[in-house]
XYZ file of C-alpha atoms in Angstrom:
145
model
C -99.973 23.493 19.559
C -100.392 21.788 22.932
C -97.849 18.900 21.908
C -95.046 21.592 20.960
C -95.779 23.331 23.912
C -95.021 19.989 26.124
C -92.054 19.028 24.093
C -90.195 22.377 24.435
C -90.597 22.141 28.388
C -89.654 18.304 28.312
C -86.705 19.343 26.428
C -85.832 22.688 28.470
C -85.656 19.779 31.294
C -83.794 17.350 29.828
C -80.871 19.927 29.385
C -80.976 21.288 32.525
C -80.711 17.893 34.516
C -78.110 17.611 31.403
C -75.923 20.379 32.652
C -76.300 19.799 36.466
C -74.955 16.193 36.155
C -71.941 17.622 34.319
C -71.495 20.181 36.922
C -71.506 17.618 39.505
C -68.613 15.666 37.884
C -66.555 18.554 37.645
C -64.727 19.677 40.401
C -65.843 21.812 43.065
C -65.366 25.610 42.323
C -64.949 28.363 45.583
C -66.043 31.515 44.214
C -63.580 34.153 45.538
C -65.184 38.263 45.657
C -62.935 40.177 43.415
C -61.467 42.127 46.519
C -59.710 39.004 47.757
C -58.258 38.042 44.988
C -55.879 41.596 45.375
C -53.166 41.601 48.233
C -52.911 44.721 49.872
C -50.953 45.757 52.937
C -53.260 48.447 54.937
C -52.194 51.387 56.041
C -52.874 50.001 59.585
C -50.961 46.823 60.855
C -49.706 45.407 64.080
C -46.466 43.533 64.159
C -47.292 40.496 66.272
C -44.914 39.314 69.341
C -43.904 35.162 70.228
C -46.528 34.751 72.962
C -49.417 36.314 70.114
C -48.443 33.849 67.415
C -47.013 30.865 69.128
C -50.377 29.083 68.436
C -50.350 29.794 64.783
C -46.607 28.652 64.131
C -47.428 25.055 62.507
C -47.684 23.504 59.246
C -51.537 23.766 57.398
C -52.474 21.566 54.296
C -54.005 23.704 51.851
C -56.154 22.996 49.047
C -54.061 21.928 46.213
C -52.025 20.050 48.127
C -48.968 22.501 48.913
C -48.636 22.867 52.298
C -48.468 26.441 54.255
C -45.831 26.781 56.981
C -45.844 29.260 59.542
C -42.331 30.098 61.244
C -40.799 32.148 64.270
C -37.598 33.963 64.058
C -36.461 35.939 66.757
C -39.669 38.274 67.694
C -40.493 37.910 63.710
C -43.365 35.780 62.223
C -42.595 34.338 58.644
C -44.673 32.067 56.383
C -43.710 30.328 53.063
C -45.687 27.974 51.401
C -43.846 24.474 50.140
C -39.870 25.231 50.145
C -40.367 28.891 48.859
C -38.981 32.031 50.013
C -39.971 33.046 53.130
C -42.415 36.182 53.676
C -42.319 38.639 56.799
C -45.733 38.585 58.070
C -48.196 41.126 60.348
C -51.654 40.705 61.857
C -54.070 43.169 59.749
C -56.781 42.468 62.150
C -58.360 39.110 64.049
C -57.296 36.073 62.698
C -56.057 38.055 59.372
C -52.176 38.183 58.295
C -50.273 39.803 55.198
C -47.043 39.614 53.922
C -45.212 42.979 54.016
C -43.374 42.291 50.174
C -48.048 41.641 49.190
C -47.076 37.769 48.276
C -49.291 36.276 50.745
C -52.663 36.851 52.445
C -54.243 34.553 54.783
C -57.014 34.242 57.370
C -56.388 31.179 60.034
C -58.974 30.210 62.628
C -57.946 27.972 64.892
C -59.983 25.454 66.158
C -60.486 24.106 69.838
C -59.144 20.390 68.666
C -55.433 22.323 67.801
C -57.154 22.115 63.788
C -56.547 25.076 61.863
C -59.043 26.386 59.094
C -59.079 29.274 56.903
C -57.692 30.327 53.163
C -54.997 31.744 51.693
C -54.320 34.310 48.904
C -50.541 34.010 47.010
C -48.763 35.430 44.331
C -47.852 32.704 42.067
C -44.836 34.056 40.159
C -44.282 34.438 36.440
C -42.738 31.382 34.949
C -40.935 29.873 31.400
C -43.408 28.320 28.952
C -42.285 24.935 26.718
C -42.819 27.579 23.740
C -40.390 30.078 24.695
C -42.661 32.196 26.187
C -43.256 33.858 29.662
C -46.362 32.706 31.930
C -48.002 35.939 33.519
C -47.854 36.473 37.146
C -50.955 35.421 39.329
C -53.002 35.644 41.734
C -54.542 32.700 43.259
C -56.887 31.603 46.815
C -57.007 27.966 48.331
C -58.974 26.690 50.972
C -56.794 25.821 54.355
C -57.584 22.929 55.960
């Protein structure tokens, strides 16, 4: 009774060292809280003027390898990410910003070496399938760095 007894815990720990050396070749997986996964404009927002978001207005590397750009025009702030359409963009509180059309969502903290880190929630539009069919819209959150 003793040897099952040993053999069933050797075993129990033989698959779990199993599984968390398969997890470690994997790739590294950010959970994200349902909330922020959702982009929402508040009801309160403050359009921000040049000398608030001159700092910001760069270009940030993001996660999967698209790259974030941050714009001025005129007293407006925009931000697109790659060579997409551009998105009007408000502060929503410190270091928080939101698209007005809900495509983007972000959160930059800039660093004291000019760095920049942070994340960013986007709308990844619906798009054709090889079959025929139509991709659904989605959601989706990167790391900025």
């Amino acid at each position: 009774m003793k040897t099952i007894y040993v053999a069933v815990v050797v075993g129990g720990l033989a698959l779990s060292s199993a599984s968390q050396a398969q997890q470690s070749e994997e790739t590294l997986r950010v959970p994200v809280p349902a909330n922020q996964a959702r982009i929402e404009l508040p009801d309160s927002y403050s359009k921000m003027w040049p000398q608030d978001y001159r700092d910001l207005v760069a270009t940030y590397t993001l996660s999967n390898g698209q790259t974030l750009s941050i714009i001025s025009r005129g007293t407006n702030m925009y931000a697109y990410v790659d060579r997409g359409p551009q998105h009007k963009i408000v502060t929503t509180g410190r270091d928080n910003y939101v698209a007005l059309d809900r495509q983007l969502k972000m959160e930059i903290h800039l660093d004291d070496d000019n760095g920049a880190h942070g994340w960013l929630t986007m709308v990844v539009p619906a798009r054709n399938l090889s079959d025929g069919g139509v991709g659904a819209e989605q959601v989706i959150h990167l790391a900025m760095r």
